[in-house]
Short mmCIF file of C-alpha atoms in Angstrom, two decimals:
data_model
loop_
_atom_site.label_atom_id
_atom_site.label_comp_id
_atom_site.label_asym_id
_atom_site.label_seq_id
_atom_site.Cartn_x
_atom_site.Cartn_y
_atom_site.Cartn_z
CA MET A 1 0.37 -25.51 14.91
CA SER A 2 1.96 -22.20 15.75
CA GLU A 3 0.66 -20.47 18.85
CA LEU A 4 1.44 -16.98 17.52
CA SER A 5 -1.51 -14.67 16.98
CA SER A 6 -2.68 -14.02 13.42
CA GLU A 7 -2.59 -10.32 14.31
CA THR A 8 1.22 -10.42 14.28
CA ARG A 9 1.86 -13.09 11.64
CA ALA A 10 0.07 -13.72 8.35
CA LEU A 11 -2.14 -16.79 8.50
CA ALA A 12 -1.95 -19.85 6.24
CA VAL A 13 -4.39 -22.75 6.55
CA VAL A 14 -3.24 -26.18 5.43
CA LEU A 15 -5.48 -29.00 4.16
CA GLU A 16 -3.46 -32.20 3.94
CA ALA A 17 -4.15 -35.85 4.73
CA ASP A 18 -0.57 -36.66 5.84
CA PRO A 19 0.19 -35.10 9.28
CA ASP A 20 3.95 -35.50 8.75
CA VAL A 21 3.80 -33.45 5.55
CA ALA A 22 1.72 -30.84 7.37
CA ALA A 23 4.22 -30.69 10.24
CA VAL A 24 7.15 -30.04 7.90
CA LEU A 25 5.16 -27.42 6.05
CA SER A 26 4.18 -25.70 9.29
CA LEU A 27 7.83 -25.41 10.31
CA GLN A 28 8.78 -23.97 6.91
CA LEU A 29 5.96 -21.42 7.06
CA HIS A 30 7.08 -20.40 10.55
CA VAL A 31 10.60 -19.75 9.20
CA LEU A 32 9.06 -17.57 6.47
CA GLY A 33 7.10 -15.55 9.03
CA MET A 34 3.64 -17.11 8.77
CA GLU A 35 1.33 -18.74 11.27
CA SER A 36 -0.27 -21.99 10.08
CA ARG A 37 -3.27 -24.05 11.11
CA TYR A 38 -3.64 -27.64 9.98
CA TYR A 39 -6.82 -29.46 8.92
CA HIS A 40 -7.25 -32.94 7.51
CA GLN A 41 -10.89 -32.40 6.49
CA ALA A 42 -12.45 -29.72 4.32
CA THR A 43 -15.44 -28.70 6.46
CA PRO A 44 -13.55 -27.21 9.45
CA LEU A 45 -11.13 -25.49 7.08
CA LEU A 46 -14.01 -23.82 5.25
CA GLU A 47 -15.42 -22.69 8.59
CA GLU A 48 -12.02 -21.18 9.46
CA ILE A 49 -11.90 -19.36 6.12
CA ALA A 50 -15.35 -17.88 6.70
CA ARG A 51 -14.28 -16.76 10.17
CA CYS A 52 -10.92 -15.08 9.50
CA GLN A 53 -10.21 -14.99 5.72
CA PRO A 54 -6.59 -16.26 5.87
CA GLN A 55 -4.01 -14.90 3.47
CA LEU A 56 -3.11 -18.33 2.08
CA VAL A 57 -4.67 -21.77 1.61
CA ILE A 58 -2.25 -24.65 1.01
CA MET A 59 -3.97 -27.87 0.03
CA GLY A 60 -3.27 -31.33 -1.29
CA LEU A 61 -5.45 -32.82 -3.99
CA GLU A 62 -6.22 -36.02 -2.06
CA PHE A 63 -7.46 -35.66 1.51
CA GLY A 64 -10.46 -37.81 2.21
CA GLU A 65 -14.11 -36.94 1.80
CA LEU A 66 -13.72 -34.97 -1.46
CA ASP A 67 -10.98 -34.26 -3.95
CA GLY A 68 -8.96 -31.08 -4.33
CA ILE A 69 -10.71 -29.89 -7.49
CA ALA A 70 -14.07 -30.04 -5.70
CA MET A 71 -12.44 -28.05 -2.89
CA LEU A 72 -11.39 -25.35 -5.37
CA HIS A 73 -15.02 -25.02 -6.42
CA LEU A 74 -16.05 -24.63 -2.77
CA LEU A 75 -13.43 -21.92 -2.21
CA ALA A 76 -14.73 -20.02 -5.25
CA GLU A 77 -18.35 -20.40 -4.13
CA ARG A 78 -17.39 -18.85 -0.77
CA ASP A 79 -15.67 -15.95 -2.57
CA TYR A 80 -12.25 -16.68 -1.07
CA ARG A 81 -9.91 -13.76 -1.90
CA GLY A 82 -6.56 -15.06 -0.66
CA ARG A 83 -3.94 -17.12 -2.48
CA VAL A 84 -4.08 -20.87 -3.12
CA LEU A 85 -1.02 -23.15 -3.31
CA LEU A 86 -1.41 -26.82 -4.29
CA LEU A 87 0.62 -29.70 -2.83
CA SER A 88 1.39 -32.13 -5.61
CA GLY A 89 1.40 -35.82 -4.81
CA VAL A 90 -0.25 -36.91 -8.05
CA GLU A 91 0.56 -36.94 -11.75
CA ARG A 92 1.72 -33.57 -13.09
CA LYS A 93 -1.07 -33.42 -15.69
CA ILE A 94 -3.67 -33.71 -12.93
CA VAL A 95 -2.03 -30.89 -10.99
CA ARG A 96 -2.02 -28.66 -14.07
CA ILE A 97 -5.70 -29.31 -14.64
CA ALA A 98 -6.38 -28.35 -11.03
CA GLU A 99 -4.36 -25.14 -11.43
CA ARG A 100 -6.29 -24.18 -14.56
CA VAL A 101 -9.61 -24.96 -12.87
CA GLY A 102 -8.66 -22.65 -9.99
CA GLN A 103 -7.66 -19.86 -12.37
CA THR A 104 -10.90 -20.26 -14.35
CA LEU A 105 -12.87 -20.02 -11.11
CA GLY A 106 -11.16 -16.70 -10.35
CA LEU A 107 -8.94 -17.99 -7.53
CA GLN A 108 -5.46 -16.52 -7.07
CA MET A 109 -3.35 -19.60 -7.77
CA LEU A 110 0.31 -19.71 -6.76
CA GLY A 111 1.03 -22.92 -8.65
CA SER A 112 2.05 -26.14 -6.94
CA LEU A 113 4.80 -27.71 -4.84
CA ASP A 114 5.97 -31.30 -5.05
CA LYS A 115 6.18 -33.37 -1.89
CA PRO A 116 8.45 -33.32 0.02
CA MET A 117 8.57 -29.53 -0.03
CA ARG A 118 11.84 -27.60 -0.01
CA LEU A 119 12.08 -24.30 1.81
CA THR A 120 13.67 -22.54 -1.17
CA GLU A 121 10.82 -23.65 -3.44
CA LEU A 122 8.20 -22.57 -0.92
CA ARG A 123 9.88 -19.16 -0.63
CA GLN A 124 9.79 -18.79 -4.42
CA ARG A 125 6.10 -19.69 -4.61
CA LEU A 126 5.33 -17.14 -1.91
CA GLY A 127 7.56 -14.52 -3.54
CA SER A 128 4.59 -12.38 -4.61
CA LEU A 129 2.99 -12.67 -1.17
CA ARG A 130 4.46 -10.47 1.54
CA VAL A 131 4.22 -12.25 4.89
CA GLY A 132 4.36 -11.08 8.47
CA ARG A 133 3.22 -7.53 9.19
CA GLU A 134 4.00 -6.06 5.80
CA ALA A 135 1.19 -5.15 3.42
CA PRO A 136 1.36 -6.63 -0.09
CA ALA A 137 3.68 -4.64 -2.35
CA GLU A 138 1.49 -5.40 -5.30
CA VAL A 139 -2.19 -6.25 -5.18
CA GLU A 140 -3.42 -8.97 -7.56
CA GLY A 141 -6.66 -10.83 -8.03
CA ASP A 142 -10.26 -10.21 -8.99
CA PRO A 143 -11.20 -6.64 -9.94
CA VAL A 144 -12.31 -4.59 -6.95
CA PHE A 145 -12.51 -1.20 -8.65
CA THR A 146 -15.18 0.61 -10.64
CA GLY A 147 -14.98 1.80 -14.21
CA ASP A 148 -15.10 5.40 -12.97
CA GLU A 149 -12.05 4.83 -10.77
CA LEU A 150 -10.15 3.42 -13.71
CA GLU A 151 -11.16 6.38 -15.86
CA GLN A 152 -9.80 8.74 -13.22
CA ALA A 153 -6.60 6.71 -13.01
CA LEU A 154 -6.15 7.09 -16.78
CA VAL A 155 -6.82 10.83 -16.59
CA ARG A 156 -4.45 11.38 -13.65
CA GLY A 157 -1.67 9.30 -15.22
CA GLU A 158 -1.56 6.76 -12.39
CA LEU A 159 -1.01 3.79 -14.73
CA ALA A 160 2.75 3.33 -14.78
CA VAL A 161 4.97 1.14 -16.97
CA HIS A 162 7.48 -1.33 -15.54
CA TYR A 163 9.80 -3.50 -17.60
CA GLN A 164 10.49 -7.25 -17.53
CA PRO A 165 14.11 -7.67 -18.71
CA GLN A 166 14.86 -10.16 -21.48
CA PHE A 167 18.29 -11.71 -21.98
CA GLU A 168 20.01 -13.23 -25.00
CA LEU A 169 21.17 -16.74 -24.14
CA ALA A 170 24.18 -16.83 -26.47
CA SER A 171 25.81 -13.71 -25.00
CA GLY A 172 24.08 -13.32 -21.64
CA ARG A 173 23.47 -9.64 -22.39
CA LEU A 174 20.33 -7.65 -21.66
CA SER A 175 18.75 -7.56 -25.12
CA GLY A 176 15.23 -6.26 -24.59
CA VAL A 177 12.37 -5.50 -22.23
CA GLU A 178 8.66 -6.27 -22.05
CA ALA A 179 6.49 -3.33 -21.03
CA LEU A 180 4.03 -4.20 -18.24
CA VAL A 181 1.39 -1.88 -16.80
CA ARG A 182 0.97 -1.24 -13.07
CA TRP A 183 -1.51 1.01 -11.28
CA ALA A 184 0.29 3.33 -8.87
CA HIS A 185 -2.77 3.79 -6.65
CA PRO A 186 -2.36 6.83 -4.34
CA GLU A 187 -3.79 4.96 -1.32
CA ILE A 188 -3.22 1.25 -1.90
CA GLY A 189 0.17 1.32 -3.63
CA LEU A 190 1.30 -0.64 -6.68
CA ILE A 191 -1.50 -2.79 -8.11
CA GLY A 192 -0.95 -5.59 -10.61
CA PRO A 193 -2.89 -5.79 -13.89
CA ALA A 194 -5.12 -8.73 -12.87
CA SER A 195 -6.96 -6.40 -10.50
CA PHE A 196 -8.02 -3.83 -13.10
CA LEU A 197 -7.48 -4.97 -16.72
CA PRO A 198 -10.70 -7.05 -16.77
CA LEU A 199 -12.68 -3.89 -15.98
CA LEU A 200 -11.44 -1.89 -18.95
CA THR A 201 -13.91 -1.02 -21.67
CA PRO A 202 -12.71 -1.50 -25.28
CA ALA A 203 -12.14 2.25 -25.53
CA GLN A 204 -10.17 2.35 -22.27
CA SER A 205 -8.13 -0.68 -23.34
CA LYS A 206 -7.19 1.09 -26.56
CA ARG A 207 -6.17 4.23 -24.66
CA LEU A 208 -4.12 2.17 -22.24
CA THR A 209 -2.28 0.41 -25.08
CA HIS A 210 -1.44 3.78 -26.62
CA HIS A 211 -0.29 5.11 -23.23
CA VAL A 212 1.97 2.11 -22.60
CA LEU A 213 3.47 2.25 -26.09
CA GLN A 214 4.09 6.01 -25.92
CA GLN A 215 5.65 5.78 -22.47
CA ALA A 216 7.79 2.79 -23.48
CA LEU A 217 9.04 4.58 -26.60
CA ALA A 218 9.92 7.65 -24.50
CA ASP A 219 11.82 5.48 -22.00
CA ALA A 220 13.61 3.66 -24.84
CA GLU A 221 14.64 7.01 -26.31
CA GLN A 222 16.09 7.98 -22.94
CA TRP A 223 18.01 4.69 -22.74
CA GLY A 224 19.30 5.36 -26.24
CA THR A 225 20.96 8.58 -25.06
CA MET A 226 22.93 6.36 -22.65
CA GLY A 227 24.06 4.09 -25.48
CA LEU A 228 21.60 1.34 -24.61
CA ALA A 229 19.64 -0.15 -27.53
CA LEU A 230 16.99 -2.68 -26.49
CA SER A 231 14.06 -4.32 -28.23
CA LEU A 232 10.75 -3.18 -26.80
CA SER A 233 7.85 -5.65 -26.40
CA VAL A 234 4.32 -4.40 -25.77
CA ASN A 235 1.27 -6.62 -25.17
CA VAL A 236 -1.67 -5.85 -27.44
CA THR A 237 -5.13 -7.28 -28.07
CA ALA A 238 -6.48 -8.47 -31.40
CA ASP A 239 -8.49 -5.23 -31.62
CA ASP A 240 -5.33 -3.22 -31.01
CA LEU A 241 -3.64 -4.97 -33.92
CA MET A 242 -6.44 -3.89 -36.24
CA SER A 243 -6.09 -0.25 -35.23
CA PRO A 244 -4.26 2.03 -37.71
CA ASP A 245 -3.22 4.18 -34.75
CA LEU A 246 -0.52 1.65 -33.80
CA VAL A 247 1.41 2.44 -36.94
CA ALA A 248 0.80 6.17 -36.47
CA LEU A 249 2.35 6.07 -33.00
CA THR A 250 5.70 4.99 -34.41
CA ARG A 251 5.54 6.78 -37.75
CA HIS A 252 8.03 9.45 -36.64
CA ARG A 253 10.77 6.83 -36.44
CA ALA A 254 13.09 6.37 -39.39
CA PRO A 255 13.21 2.85 -40.95
CA GLY A 256 15.43 0.61 -38.85
CA GLU A 257 15.75 3.21 -36.10
CA PRO A 258 15.86 1.67 -32.62
CA PRO A 259 14.10 0.52 -30.62
CA LEU A 260 12.78 -2.55 -32.38
CA VAL A 261 9.10 -2.61 -31.35
CA VAL A 262 7.65 -6.10 -30.85
CA LEU A 263 3.87 -6.37 -30.45
CA GLU A 264 2.91 -9.43 -28.41
CA ILE A 265 -0.44 -11.12 -28.97
CA THR A 266 -1.65 -14.38 -27.44
CA GLU A 267 -1.58 -17.53 -29.56
CA THR A 268 -5.37 -17.89 -29.70
CA ALA A 269 -5.98 -14.30 -30.79
CA ALA A 270 -3.19 -14.45 -33.36
CA MET A 271 -4.83 -17.41 -35.08
CA ASP A 272 -8.45 -16.18 -35.13
CA ASP A 273 -8.48 -14.73 -38.65
CA GLU A 274 -5.72 -15.99 -40.93
CA LEU A 275 -6.10 -13.49 -43.77
CA LEU A 276 -6.77 -10.43 -41.64
CA GLY A 277 -4.04 -11.36 -39.20
CA SER A 278 -1.56 -11.85 -42.03
CA GLU A 279 -2.44 -8.49 -43.57
CA VAL A 280 -2.13 -6.59 -40.29
CA ALA A 281 1.12 -8.31 -39.29
CA ALA A 282 2.58 -7.62 -42.75
CA ARG A 283 1.67 -3.91 -42.56
CA LEU A 284 3.19 -3.65 -39.09
CA HIS A 285 6.36 -5.34 -40.35
CA LEU A 286 6.56 -2.86 -43.23
CA SER A 287 6.30 -0.08 -40.64
CA GLY A 288 9.33 -1.38 -38.74
CA MET A 289 7.48 -3.35 -36.05
CA GLU A 290 7.39 -7.08 -35.39
CA VAL A 291 4.73 -9.47 -34.08
CA SER A 292 5.32 -12.03 -31.35
CA VAL A 293 3.01 -14.93 -30.40
CA ASP A 294 2.80 -14.97 -26.60
CA ASP A 295 2.02 -18.03 -24.42
CA PHE A 296 2.80 -20.34 -27.33
CA GLY A 297 1.88 -23.97 -26.74
CA VAL A 298 -1.15 -23.26 -24.57
CA GLY A 299 -3.66 -22.92 -27.41
CA PHE A 300 -4.39 -25.28 -30.26
CA SER A 301 -3.36 -23.26 -33.28
CA SER A 302 -2.71 -24.59 -36.76
CA LEU A 303 0.96 -24.83 -37.67
CA SER A 304 0.11 -24.01 -41.28
CA ARG A 305 -1.38 -20.69 -40.11
CA LEU A 306 1.71 -20.02 -38.04
CA GLN A 307 3.82 -20.54 -41.14
CA LEU A 308 1.75 -18.05 -43.15
CA LEU A 309 1.72 -15.26 -40.55
CA PRO A 310 4.75 -12.92 -40.68
CA ILE A 311 5.72 -13.61 -37.06
CA SER A 312 9.19 -12.81 -35.75
CA GLU A 313 9.06 -14.40 -32.30
CA LEU A 314 7.50 -17.24 -30.30
CA LYS A 315 7.30 -17.06 -26.51
CA VAL A 316 7.15 -20.48 -24.85
CA ASP A 317 4.56 -20.41 -22.07
CA ARG A 318 5.95 -20.45 -18.54
CA SER A 319 3.91 -23.55 -17.64
CA PHE A 320 6.29 -25.63 -19.78
CA VAL A 321 9.47 -23.95 -18.55
CA ARG A 322 8.69 -24.14 -14.83
CA HIS A 323 9.13 -27.93 -14.53
CA LEU A 324 11.63 -28.42 -17.33
CA HIS A 325 13.95 -30.72 -15.37
CA GLU A 326 11.25 -32.71 -13.63
CA GLU A 327 8.84 -33.32 -16.51
CA SER A 328 10.12 -35.00 -19.67
CA GLN A 329 6.93 -34.04 -21.52
CA ASP A 330 7.51 -30.37 -20.76
CA ALA A 331 11.09 -30.64 -21.97
CA ALA A 332 9.91 -32.32 -25.18
CA ILE A 333 7.41 -29.51 -25.85
CA VAL A 334 10.00 -26.76 -25.28
CA GLU A 335 12.50 -28.55 -27.50
CA ALA A 336 9.90 -28.96 -30.25
CA VAL A 337 8.91 -25.26 -30.13
CA ALA A 338 12.58 -24.23 -30.24
CA LEU A 339 13.16 -26.48 -33.24
CA LEU A 340 10.09 -25.02 -34.93
CA GLY A 341 11.41 -21.51 -34.34
CA ARG A 342 14.81 -22.43 -35.72
CA ARG A 343 13.30 -23.92 -38.87
CA LEU A 344 11.11 -20.84 -39.39
CA GLY A 345 14.02 -18.50 -38.70
CA ILE A 346 12.43 -16.69 -35.74
CA ARG A 347 13.39 -15.99 -32.13
CA VAL A 348 12.23 -18.33 -29.39
CA VAL A 349 11.85 -16.79 -25.92
CA ALA A 350 11.44 -18.97 -22.83
CA GLU A 351 9.21 -17.23 -20.28
CA GLY A 352 8.94 -17.85 -16.56
CA VAL A 353 12.57 -18.77 -15.83
CA GLU A 354 12.71 -19.06 -12.05
CA GLU A 355 15.92 -21.08 -11.61
CA LEU A 356 19.14 -20.43 -13.53
CA GLY A 357 19.86 -24.16 -13.61
CA CYS A 358 17.51 -24.58 -16.58
CA LEU A 359 19.40 -22.11 -18.81
CA ALA A 360 21.84 -24.67 -20.19
CA LEU A 361 19.01 -26.97 -21.21
CA LEU A 362 17.09 -24.11 -22.83
CA GLU A 363 20.17 -23.14 -24.81
CA ARG A 364 20.76 -26.74 -25.87
CA PHE A 365 17.19 -26.98 -27.10
CA GLY A 366 17.68 -23.86 -29.21
CA CYS A 367 15.86 -21.13 -27.28
CA THR A 368 17.45 -17.80 -28.15
CA HIS A 369 16.20 -15.56 -25.31
CA VAL A 370 14.97 -15.93 -21.73
CA GLN A 371 13.05 -13.91 -19.16
CA GLY A 372 11.62 -14.55 -15.71
CA PHE A 373 11.78 -13.74 -12.01
CA GLY A 374 14.90 -15.91 -11.60
CA LEU A 375 16.75 -13.44 -13.82
CA SER A 376 15.00 -10.23 -12.82
CA ARG A 377 11.59 -9.06 -11.70
CA PRO A 378 9.90 -6.21 -13.58
CA VAL A 379 11.60 -2.93 -12.72
CA PRO A 380 10.97 0.80 -13.30
CA ALA A 381 12.56 2.48 -16.32
CA GLU A 382 15.38 4.04 -14.32
CA ALA A 383 16.60 0.61 -13.18
CA ILE A 384 17.15 -0.73 -16.71
CA PRO A 385 20.49 1.04 -17.42
CA VAL A 386 21.82 -0.14 -14.05
CA LEU A 387 20.79 -3.69 -14.86
CA ALA A 388 22.46 -3.48 -18.27
CA ARG A 389 25.72 -2.34 -16.71
CA THR A 390 25.87 -4.98 -14.00
CA GLN A 391 24.59 -7.90 -16.15
CA LEU A 392 23.35 -11.04 -14.46
CA PRO A 393 25.72 -14.04 -14.43
CA ILE A 394 23.83 -16.01 -17.07
CA ARG A 395 26.87 -17.30 -18.93
CA ALA A 396 28.56 -18.28 -15.67
CA SER A 397 25.49 -20.28 -14.69
CA ILE A 398 25.45 -22.08 -18.04
CA ALA A 399 29.17 -22.86 -17.80
CA ALA A 400 28.73 -24.21 -14.28
CA SER A 401 26.05 -26.59 -15.51
CA GLY A 402 28.38 -28.11 -18.09
CA ALA A 403 27.05 -26.59 -21.30
CA SER A 404 29.42 -25.66 -24.09
#
């Protein structure tokens, strides 16, 4: 639709049955600095992908000779390396299934957009994708590196730690951070974890966890000299939790001495072995650390097991928070998790907050803390004190939305 050359503007290809929807989308992409080419059938689009490997595929789920899920399989079979954004004109559950299928196939999914599309929403979905002439600031996707390269990166100290800020809803203050690893590649730049974590051997994964925890504790100690006390969340695997070294890493701290260290483990892994998990979590708690269940609501864990494990925090998965206002089922799930947390006396953190308009609803449901790109993207350690001083206008946003 745009006559600009793909050499000067990033290219997006659009697969959509409705030409009016495609025309609006083309205009929006042009505003955002991208060239677009429109197709109403899959075959010519696949030929275009093979020819020029566009940066982005935007596709509806209903467009004629085959459905969108079948199209995702075809993209994976052709080893498509760009991003995929779905156009949602069907039931939300169907769209979510399509998103999960794409992720399982190894595609880089950017989520979905409801029709008609709004420019602000499209800009948010493309937030991680630099358009125009700029190179991506952070590379994501399937691993493209060797184990030897990762080993050298560990040796040279190229794996850096950034921090996702977490805010307390009641006060609006910066209350904690989640440590996230990034590869500061000397040639490519900052690389996201999806591009290298799957390549780690168990031994390398253990070393990386220790590196992240040590670096995060050092950064927290530095923040403490500035009068800033924050909880510190670190993602760990089930194997990490079983390692006695985790306790040893924080043994020099006096009981109750900040920072509060919260070890995050996914819901599925946390529920694998009830007795062993309970024992490990109890020992960590006795050592001054806490355990958080990440991505809660995605797995199918037993609530009785959750009651038995000494867990201090539940993190509601971003897939339920993203469409809180539009989907009553999502809102019901978030409210139920928040109520569960309240009854168990533990914190409930809503992940993936992209719009501040949902904060009042999250607070009403009983969520205690929030994090997400709408509040702040992950930042280097030196940016945390600045963020704490300025404080984002969370309370103002809640007041504006009519919450008490």
